[in-house]
mmCIF file with all atom_site columns, C-alpha atoms and ligand atoms in Angstrom:
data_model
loop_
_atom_site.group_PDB
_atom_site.id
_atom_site.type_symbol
_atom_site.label_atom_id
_atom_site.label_alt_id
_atom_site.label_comp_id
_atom_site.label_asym_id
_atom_site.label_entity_id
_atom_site.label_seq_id
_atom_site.pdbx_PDB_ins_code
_atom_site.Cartn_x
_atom_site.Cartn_y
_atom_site.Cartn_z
_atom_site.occupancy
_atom_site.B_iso_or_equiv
_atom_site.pdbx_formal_charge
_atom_site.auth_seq_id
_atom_site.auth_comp_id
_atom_site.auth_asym_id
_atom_site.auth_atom_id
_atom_site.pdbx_PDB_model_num
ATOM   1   C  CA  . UNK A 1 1   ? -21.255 -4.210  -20.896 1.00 49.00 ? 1401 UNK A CA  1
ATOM   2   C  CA  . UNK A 1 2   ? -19.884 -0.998  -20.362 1.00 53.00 ? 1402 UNK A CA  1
ATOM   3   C  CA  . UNK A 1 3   ? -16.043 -0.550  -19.720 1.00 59.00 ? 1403 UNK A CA  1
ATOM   4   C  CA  . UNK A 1 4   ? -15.182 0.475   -15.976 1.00 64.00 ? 1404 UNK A CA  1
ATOM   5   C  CA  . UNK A 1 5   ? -13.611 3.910   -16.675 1.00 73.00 ? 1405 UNK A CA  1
ATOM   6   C  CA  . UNK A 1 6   ? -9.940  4.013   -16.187 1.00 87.00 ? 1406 UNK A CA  1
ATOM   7   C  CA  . UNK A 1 7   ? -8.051  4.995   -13.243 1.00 94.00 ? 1407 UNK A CA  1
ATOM   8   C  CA  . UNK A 1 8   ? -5.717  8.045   -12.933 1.00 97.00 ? 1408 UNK A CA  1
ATOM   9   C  CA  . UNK A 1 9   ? -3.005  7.294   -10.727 1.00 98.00 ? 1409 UNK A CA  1
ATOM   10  C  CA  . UNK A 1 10  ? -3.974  8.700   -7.244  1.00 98.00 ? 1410 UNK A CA  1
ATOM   11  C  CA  . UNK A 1 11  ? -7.511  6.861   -7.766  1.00 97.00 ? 1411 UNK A CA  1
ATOM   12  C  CA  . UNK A 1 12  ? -5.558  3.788   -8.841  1.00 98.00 ? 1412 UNK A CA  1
ATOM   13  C  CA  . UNK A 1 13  ? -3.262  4.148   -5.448  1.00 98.00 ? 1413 UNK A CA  1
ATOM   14  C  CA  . UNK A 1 14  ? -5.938  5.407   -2.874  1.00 98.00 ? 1414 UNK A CA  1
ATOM   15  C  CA  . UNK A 1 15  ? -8.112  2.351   -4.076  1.00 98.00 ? 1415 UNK A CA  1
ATOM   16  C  CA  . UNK A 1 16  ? -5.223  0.382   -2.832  1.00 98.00 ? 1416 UNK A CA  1
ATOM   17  C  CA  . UNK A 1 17  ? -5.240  2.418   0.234   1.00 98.00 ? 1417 UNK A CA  1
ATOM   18  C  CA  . UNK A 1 18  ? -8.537  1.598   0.832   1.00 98.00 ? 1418 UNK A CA  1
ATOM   19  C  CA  . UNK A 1 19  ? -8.862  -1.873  0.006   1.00 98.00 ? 1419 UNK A CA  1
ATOM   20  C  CA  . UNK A 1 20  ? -5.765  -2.719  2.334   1.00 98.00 ? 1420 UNK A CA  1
ATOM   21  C  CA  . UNK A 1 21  ? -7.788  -0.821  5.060   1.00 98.00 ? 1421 UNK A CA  1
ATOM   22  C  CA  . UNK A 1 22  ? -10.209 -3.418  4.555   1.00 98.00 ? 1422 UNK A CA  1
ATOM   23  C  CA  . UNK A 1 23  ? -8.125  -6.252  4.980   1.00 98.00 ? 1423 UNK A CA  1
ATOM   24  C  CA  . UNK A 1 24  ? -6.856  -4.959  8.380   1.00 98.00 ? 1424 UNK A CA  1
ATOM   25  C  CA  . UNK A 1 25  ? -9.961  -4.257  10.068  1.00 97.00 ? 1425 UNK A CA  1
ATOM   26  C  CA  . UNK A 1 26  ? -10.911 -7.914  8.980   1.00 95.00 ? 1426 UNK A CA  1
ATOM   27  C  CA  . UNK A 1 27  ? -7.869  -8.937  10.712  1.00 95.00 ? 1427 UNK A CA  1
ATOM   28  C  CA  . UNK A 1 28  ? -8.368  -7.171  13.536  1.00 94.00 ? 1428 UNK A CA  1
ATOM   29  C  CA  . UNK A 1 29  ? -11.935 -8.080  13.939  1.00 91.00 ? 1429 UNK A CA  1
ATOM   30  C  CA  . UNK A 1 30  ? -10.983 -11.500 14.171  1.00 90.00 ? 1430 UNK A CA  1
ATOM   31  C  CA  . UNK A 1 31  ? -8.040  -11.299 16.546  1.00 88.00 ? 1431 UNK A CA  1
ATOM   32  C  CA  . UNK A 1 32  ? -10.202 -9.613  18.891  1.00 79.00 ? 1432 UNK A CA  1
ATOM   33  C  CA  . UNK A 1 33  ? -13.315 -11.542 18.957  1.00 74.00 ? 1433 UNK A CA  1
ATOM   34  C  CA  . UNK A 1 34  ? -13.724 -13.213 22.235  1.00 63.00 ? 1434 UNK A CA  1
ATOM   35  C  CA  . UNK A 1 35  ? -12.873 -16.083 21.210  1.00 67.00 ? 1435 UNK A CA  1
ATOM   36  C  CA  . UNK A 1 36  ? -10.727 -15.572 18.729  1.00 62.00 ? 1436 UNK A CA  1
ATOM   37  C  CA  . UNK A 1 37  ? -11.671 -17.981 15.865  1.00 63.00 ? 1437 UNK A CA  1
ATOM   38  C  CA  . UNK A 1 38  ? -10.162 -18.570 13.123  1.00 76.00 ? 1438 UNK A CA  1
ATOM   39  C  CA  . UNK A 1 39  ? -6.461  -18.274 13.442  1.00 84.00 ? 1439 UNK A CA  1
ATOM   40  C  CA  . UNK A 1 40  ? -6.043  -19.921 9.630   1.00 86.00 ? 1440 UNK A CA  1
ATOM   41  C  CA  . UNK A 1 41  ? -8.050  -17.210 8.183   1.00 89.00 ? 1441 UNK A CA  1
ATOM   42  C  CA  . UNK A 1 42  ? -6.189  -14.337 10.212  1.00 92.00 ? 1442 UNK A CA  1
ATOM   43  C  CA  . UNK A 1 43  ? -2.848  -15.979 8.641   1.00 93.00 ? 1443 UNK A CA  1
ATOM   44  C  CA  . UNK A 1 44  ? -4.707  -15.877 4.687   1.00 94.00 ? 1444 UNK A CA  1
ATOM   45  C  CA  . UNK A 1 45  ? -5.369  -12.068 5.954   1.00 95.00 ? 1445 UNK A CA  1
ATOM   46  C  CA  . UNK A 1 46  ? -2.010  -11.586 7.029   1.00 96.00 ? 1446 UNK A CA  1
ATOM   47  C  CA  . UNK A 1 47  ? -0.273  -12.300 4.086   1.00 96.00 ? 1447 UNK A CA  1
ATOM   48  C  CA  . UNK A 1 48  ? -2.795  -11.277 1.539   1.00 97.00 ? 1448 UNK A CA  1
ATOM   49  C  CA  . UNK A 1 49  ? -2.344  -7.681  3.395   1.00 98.00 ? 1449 UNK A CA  1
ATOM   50  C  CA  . UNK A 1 50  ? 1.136   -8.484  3.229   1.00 98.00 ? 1450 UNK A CA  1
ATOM   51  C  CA  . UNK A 1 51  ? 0.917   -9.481  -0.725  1.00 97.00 ? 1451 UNK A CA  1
ATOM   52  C  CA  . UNK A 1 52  ? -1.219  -6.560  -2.016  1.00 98.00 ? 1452 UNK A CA  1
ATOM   53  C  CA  . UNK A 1 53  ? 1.333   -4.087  -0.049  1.00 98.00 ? 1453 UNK A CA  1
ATOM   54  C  CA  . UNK A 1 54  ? 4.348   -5.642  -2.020  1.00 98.00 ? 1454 UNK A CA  1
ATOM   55  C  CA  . UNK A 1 55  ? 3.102   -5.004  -4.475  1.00 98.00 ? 1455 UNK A CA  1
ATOM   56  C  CA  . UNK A 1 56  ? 1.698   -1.340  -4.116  1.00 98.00 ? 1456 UNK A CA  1
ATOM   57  C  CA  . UNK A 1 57  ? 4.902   -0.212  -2.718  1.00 98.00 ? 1457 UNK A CA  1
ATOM   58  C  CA  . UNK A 1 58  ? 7.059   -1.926  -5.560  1.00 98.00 ? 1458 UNK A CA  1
ATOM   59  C  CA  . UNK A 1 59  ? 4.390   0.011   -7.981  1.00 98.00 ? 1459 UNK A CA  1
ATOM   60  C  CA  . UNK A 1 60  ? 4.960   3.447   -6.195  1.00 98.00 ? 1460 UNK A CA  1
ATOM   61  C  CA  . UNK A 1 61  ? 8.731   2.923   -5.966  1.00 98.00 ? 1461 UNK A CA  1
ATOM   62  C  CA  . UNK A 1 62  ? 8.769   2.231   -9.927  1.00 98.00 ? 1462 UNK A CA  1
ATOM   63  C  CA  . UNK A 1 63  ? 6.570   4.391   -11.219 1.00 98.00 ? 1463 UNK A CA  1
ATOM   64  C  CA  . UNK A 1 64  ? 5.190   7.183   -8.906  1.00 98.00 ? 1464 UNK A CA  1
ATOM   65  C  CA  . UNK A 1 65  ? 7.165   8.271   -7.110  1.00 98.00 ? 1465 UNK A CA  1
ATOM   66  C  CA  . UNK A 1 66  ? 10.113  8.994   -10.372 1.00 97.00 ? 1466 UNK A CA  1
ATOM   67  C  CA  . UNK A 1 67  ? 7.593   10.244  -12.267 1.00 97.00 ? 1467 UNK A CA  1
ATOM   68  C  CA  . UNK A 1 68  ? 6.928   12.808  -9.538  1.00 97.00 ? 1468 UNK A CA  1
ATOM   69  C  CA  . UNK A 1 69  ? 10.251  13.663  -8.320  1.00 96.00 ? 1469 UNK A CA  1
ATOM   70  C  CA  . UNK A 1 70  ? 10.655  14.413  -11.996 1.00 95.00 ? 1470 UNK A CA  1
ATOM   71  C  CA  . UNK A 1 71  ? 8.440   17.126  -12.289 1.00 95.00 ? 1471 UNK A CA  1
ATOM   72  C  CA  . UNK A 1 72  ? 7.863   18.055  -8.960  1.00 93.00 ? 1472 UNK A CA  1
ATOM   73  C  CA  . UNK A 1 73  ? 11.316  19.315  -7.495  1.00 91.00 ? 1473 UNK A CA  1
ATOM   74  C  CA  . UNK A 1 74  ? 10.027  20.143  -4.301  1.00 92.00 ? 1474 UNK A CA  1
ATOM   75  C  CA  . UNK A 1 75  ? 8.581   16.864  -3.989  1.00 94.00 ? 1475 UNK A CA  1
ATOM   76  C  CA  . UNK A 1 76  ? 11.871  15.262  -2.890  1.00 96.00 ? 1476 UNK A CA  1
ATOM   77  C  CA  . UNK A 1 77  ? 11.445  15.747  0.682   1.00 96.00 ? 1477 UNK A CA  1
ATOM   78  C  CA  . UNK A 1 78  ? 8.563   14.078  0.903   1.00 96.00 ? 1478 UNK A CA  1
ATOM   79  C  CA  . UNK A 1 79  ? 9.437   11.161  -1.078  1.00 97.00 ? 1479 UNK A CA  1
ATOM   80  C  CA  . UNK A 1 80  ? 12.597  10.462  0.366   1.00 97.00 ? 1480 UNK A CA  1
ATOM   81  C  CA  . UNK A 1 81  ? 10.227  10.145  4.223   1.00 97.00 ? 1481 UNK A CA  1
ATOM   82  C  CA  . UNK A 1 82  ? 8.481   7.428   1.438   1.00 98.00 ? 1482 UNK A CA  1
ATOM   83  C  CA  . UNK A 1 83  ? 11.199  5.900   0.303   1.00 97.00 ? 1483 UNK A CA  1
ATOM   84  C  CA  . UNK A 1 84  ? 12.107  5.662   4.571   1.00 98.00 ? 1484 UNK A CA  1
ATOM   85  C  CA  . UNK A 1 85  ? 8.531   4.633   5.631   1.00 98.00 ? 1485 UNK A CA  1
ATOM   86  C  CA  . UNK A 1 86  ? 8.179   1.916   2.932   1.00 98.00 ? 1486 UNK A CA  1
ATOM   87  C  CA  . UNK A 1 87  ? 11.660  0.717   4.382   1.00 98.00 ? 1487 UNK A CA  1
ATOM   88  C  CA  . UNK A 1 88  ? 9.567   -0.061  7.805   1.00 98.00 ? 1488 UNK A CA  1
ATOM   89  C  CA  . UNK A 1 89  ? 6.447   -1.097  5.864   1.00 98.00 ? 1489 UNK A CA  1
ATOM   90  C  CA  . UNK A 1 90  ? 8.673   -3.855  4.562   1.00 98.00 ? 1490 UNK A CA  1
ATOM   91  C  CA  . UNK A 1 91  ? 10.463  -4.659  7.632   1.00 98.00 ? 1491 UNK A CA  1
ATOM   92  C  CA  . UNK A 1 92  ? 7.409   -5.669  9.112   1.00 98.00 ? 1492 UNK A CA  1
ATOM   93  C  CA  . UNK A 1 93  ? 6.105   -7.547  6.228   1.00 98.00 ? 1493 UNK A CA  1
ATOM   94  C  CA  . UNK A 1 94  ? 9.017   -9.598  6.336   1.00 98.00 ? 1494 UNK A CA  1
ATOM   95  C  CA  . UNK A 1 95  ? 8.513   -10.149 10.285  1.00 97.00 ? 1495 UNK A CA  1
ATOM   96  C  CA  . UNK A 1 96  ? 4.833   -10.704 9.819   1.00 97.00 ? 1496 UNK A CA  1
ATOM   97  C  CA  . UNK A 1 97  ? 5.422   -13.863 6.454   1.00 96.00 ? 1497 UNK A CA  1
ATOM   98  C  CA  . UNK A 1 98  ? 8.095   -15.649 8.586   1.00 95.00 ? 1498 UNK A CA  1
ATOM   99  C  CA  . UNK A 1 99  ? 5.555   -16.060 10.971  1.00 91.00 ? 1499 UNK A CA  1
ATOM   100 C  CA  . UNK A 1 100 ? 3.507   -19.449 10.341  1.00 78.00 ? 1500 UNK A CA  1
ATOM   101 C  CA  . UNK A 1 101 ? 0.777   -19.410 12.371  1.00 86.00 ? 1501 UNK A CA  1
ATOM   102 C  CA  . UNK A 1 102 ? -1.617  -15.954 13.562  1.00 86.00 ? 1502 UNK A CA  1
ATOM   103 C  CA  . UNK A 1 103 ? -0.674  -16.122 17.498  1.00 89.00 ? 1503 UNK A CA  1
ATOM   104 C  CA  . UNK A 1 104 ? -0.848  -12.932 19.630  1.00 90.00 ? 1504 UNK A CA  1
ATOM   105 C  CA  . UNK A 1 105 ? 3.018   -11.890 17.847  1.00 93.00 ? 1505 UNK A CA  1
ATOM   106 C  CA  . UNK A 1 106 ? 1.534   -11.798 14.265  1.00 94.00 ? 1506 UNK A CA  1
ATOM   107 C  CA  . UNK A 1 107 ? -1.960  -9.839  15.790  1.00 94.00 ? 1507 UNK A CA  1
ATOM   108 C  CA  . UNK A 1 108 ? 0.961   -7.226  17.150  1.00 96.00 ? 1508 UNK A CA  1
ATOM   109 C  CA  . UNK A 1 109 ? 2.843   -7.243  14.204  1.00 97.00 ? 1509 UNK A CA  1
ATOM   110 C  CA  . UNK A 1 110 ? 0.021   -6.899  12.019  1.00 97.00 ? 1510 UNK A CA  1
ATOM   111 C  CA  . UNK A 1 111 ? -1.227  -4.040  14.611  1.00 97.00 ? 1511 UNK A CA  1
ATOM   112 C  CA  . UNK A 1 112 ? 2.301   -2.103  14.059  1.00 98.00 ? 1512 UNK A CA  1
ATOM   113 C  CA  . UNK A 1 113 ? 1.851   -2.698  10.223  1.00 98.00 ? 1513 UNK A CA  1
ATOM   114 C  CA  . UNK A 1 114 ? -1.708  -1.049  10.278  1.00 98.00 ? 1514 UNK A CA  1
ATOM   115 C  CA  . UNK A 1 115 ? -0.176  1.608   12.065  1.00 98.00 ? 1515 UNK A CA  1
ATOM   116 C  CA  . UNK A 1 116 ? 2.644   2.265   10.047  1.00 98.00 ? 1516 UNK A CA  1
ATOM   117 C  CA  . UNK A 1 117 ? 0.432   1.840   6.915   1.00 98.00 ? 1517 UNK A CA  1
ATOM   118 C  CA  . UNK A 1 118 ? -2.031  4.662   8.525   1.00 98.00 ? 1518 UNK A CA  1
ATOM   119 C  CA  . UNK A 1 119 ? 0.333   6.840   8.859   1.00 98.00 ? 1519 UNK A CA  1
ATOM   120 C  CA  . UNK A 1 120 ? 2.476   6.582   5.524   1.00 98.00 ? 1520 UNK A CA  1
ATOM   121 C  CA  . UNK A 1 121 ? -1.246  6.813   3.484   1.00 98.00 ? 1521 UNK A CA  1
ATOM   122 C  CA  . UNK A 1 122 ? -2.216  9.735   5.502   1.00 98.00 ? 1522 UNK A CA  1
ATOM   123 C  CA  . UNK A 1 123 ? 1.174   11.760  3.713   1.00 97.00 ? 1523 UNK A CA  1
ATOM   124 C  CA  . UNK A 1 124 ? 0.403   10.487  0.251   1.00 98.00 ? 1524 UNK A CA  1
ATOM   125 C  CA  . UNK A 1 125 ? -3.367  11.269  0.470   1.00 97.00 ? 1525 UNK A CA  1
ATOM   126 C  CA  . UNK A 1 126 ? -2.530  15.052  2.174   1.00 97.00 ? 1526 UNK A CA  1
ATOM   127 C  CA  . UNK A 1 127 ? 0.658   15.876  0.610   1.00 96.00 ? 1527 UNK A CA  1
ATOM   128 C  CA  . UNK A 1 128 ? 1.663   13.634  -2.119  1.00 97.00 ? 1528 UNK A CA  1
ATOM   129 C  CA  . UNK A 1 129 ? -1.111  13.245  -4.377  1.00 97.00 ? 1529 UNK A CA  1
ATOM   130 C  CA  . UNK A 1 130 ? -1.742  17.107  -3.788  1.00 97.00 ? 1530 UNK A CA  1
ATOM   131 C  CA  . UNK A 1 131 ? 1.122   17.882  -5.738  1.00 96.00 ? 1531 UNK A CA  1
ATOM   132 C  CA  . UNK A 1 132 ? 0.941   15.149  -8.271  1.00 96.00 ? 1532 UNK A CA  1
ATOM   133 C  CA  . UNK A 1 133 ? -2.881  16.896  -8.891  1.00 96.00 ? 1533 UNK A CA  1
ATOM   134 C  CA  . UNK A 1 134 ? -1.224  20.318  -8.623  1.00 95.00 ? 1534 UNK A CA  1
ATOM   135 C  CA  . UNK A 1 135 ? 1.889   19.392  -11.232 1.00 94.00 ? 1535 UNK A CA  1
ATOM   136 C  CA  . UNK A 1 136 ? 2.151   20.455  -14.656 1.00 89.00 ? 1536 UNK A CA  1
ATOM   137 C  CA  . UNK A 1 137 ? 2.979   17.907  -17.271 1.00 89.00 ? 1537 UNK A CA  1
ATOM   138 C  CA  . UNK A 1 138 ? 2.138   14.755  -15.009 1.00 94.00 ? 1538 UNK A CA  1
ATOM   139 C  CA  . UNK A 1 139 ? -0.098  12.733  -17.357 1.00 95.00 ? 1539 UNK A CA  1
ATOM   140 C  CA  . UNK A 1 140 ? -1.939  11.170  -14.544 1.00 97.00 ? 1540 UNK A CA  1
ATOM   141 C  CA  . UNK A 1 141 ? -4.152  9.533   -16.504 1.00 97.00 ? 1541 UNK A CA  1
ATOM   142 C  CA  . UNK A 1 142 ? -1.443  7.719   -18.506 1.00 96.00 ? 1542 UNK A CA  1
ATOM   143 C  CA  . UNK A 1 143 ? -0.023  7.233   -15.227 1.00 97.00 ? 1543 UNK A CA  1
ATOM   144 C  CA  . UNK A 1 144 ? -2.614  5.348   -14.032 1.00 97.00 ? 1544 UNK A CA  1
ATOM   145 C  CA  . UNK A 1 145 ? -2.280  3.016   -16.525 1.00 97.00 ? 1545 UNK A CA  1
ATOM   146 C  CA  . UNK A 1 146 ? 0.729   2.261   -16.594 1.00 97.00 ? 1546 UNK A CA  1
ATOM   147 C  CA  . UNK A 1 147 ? 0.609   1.359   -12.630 1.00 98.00 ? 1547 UNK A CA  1
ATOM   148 C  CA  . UNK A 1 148 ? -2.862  -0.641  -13.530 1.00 97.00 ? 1548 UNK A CA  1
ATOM   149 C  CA  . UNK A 1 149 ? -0.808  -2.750  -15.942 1.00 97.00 ? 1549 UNK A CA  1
ATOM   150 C  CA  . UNK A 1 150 ? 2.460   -2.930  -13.731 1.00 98.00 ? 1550 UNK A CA  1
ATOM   151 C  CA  . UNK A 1 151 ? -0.122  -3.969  -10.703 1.00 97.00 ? 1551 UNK A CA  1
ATOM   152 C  CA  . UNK A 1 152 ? -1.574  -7.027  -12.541 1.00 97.00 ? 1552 UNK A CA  1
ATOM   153 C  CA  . UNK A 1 153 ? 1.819   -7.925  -13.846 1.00 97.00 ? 1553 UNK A CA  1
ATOM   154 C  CA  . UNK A 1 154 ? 3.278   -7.994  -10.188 1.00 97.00 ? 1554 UNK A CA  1
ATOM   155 C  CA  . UNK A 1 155 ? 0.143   -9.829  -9.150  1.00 95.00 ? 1555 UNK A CA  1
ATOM   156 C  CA  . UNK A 1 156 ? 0.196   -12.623 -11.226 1.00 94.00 ? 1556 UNK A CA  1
ATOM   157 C  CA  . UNK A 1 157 ? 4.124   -13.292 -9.893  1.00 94.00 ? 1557 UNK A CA  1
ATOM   158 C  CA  . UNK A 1 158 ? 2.896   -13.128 -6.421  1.00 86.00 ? 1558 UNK A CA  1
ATOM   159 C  CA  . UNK A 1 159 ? -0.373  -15.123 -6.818  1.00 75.00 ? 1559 UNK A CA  1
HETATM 160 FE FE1 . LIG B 2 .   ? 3.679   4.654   -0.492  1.00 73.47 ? 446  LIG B FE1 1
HETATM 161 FE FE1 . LIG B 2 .   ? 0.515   4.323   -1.314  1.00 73.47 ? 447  LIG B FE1 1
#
């Protein structure tokens, strides 16, 4: 079977950025069904969203963003507004786990999150990975890897 080709490290992130998308128009297509089934499943949702964001942030934080404010001098800016919006990203994942069961407070809480999440994506994807592309001497490629095999570490931890 043919290998999947690798990654390079803004594929490797947006793919996150996508997939977490996902997870939050599941959620929110279950908190606002009429009847609004299935509060167990919105809680899995809620902290699987809240798991898989852990553990992108922790990967950025690590990896991405040093490697870029390495490089890219002007880049500190941009990743210090990060460094602040993963702050809130995190506030509201702890809000959103202490919570037990998916009432209406975890669908708002999950609605700020999605929010917060939008916005924060919207900078990497338009301004961030930009000037990662744009940088000399960023080995994106190896980059990627390095966040593939820091991801599945961090994942097997949290599973
Ligand atoms: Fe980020
Ligand atoms: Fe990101």
């Amino acid at each position: 079977m043919p290998e999947l080709a690798a990654k390079d490290a803004c594929e490797l992130l947006d793919a996150d950025h996508i997939a977490v998308k996902h997870l939050f128009v599941d959620y929110a297509r279950l908190a606002y069904a009429p009847d609004a089934p299935g509060a167990a499943e919105r809680a899995d949702i809620a902290m699987k969203i809240c798991n898989e964001l852990t553990v992108h942030a922790q990967i950025e934080e690590e990896i991405f963003y040093p490697a870029l404010r390495k490089v890219v001098p002007d880049a500190a800016g941009l990743l210090d507004e990060a460094r602040q919006e993963h702050q809130q990203v995190k506030n509201l994942i702890s809000q959103v786990r202490e919570m037990g069961t998916a009432d209406t407070t975890m669908d708002q809480l999950v609605a700020d999150l999605a929010r917060a999440v939008e916005h924060h994506v919207k900078e990497e994807r338009d301004e961030l990975f930009p000037k990662a592309k744009a940088a000399k001497g960023l080995d994106l490629a190896a980059l990627g890897q390095q966040l593939q095999e820091r991801q599945q570490e961090l994942e097997a931890e949290i599973a």
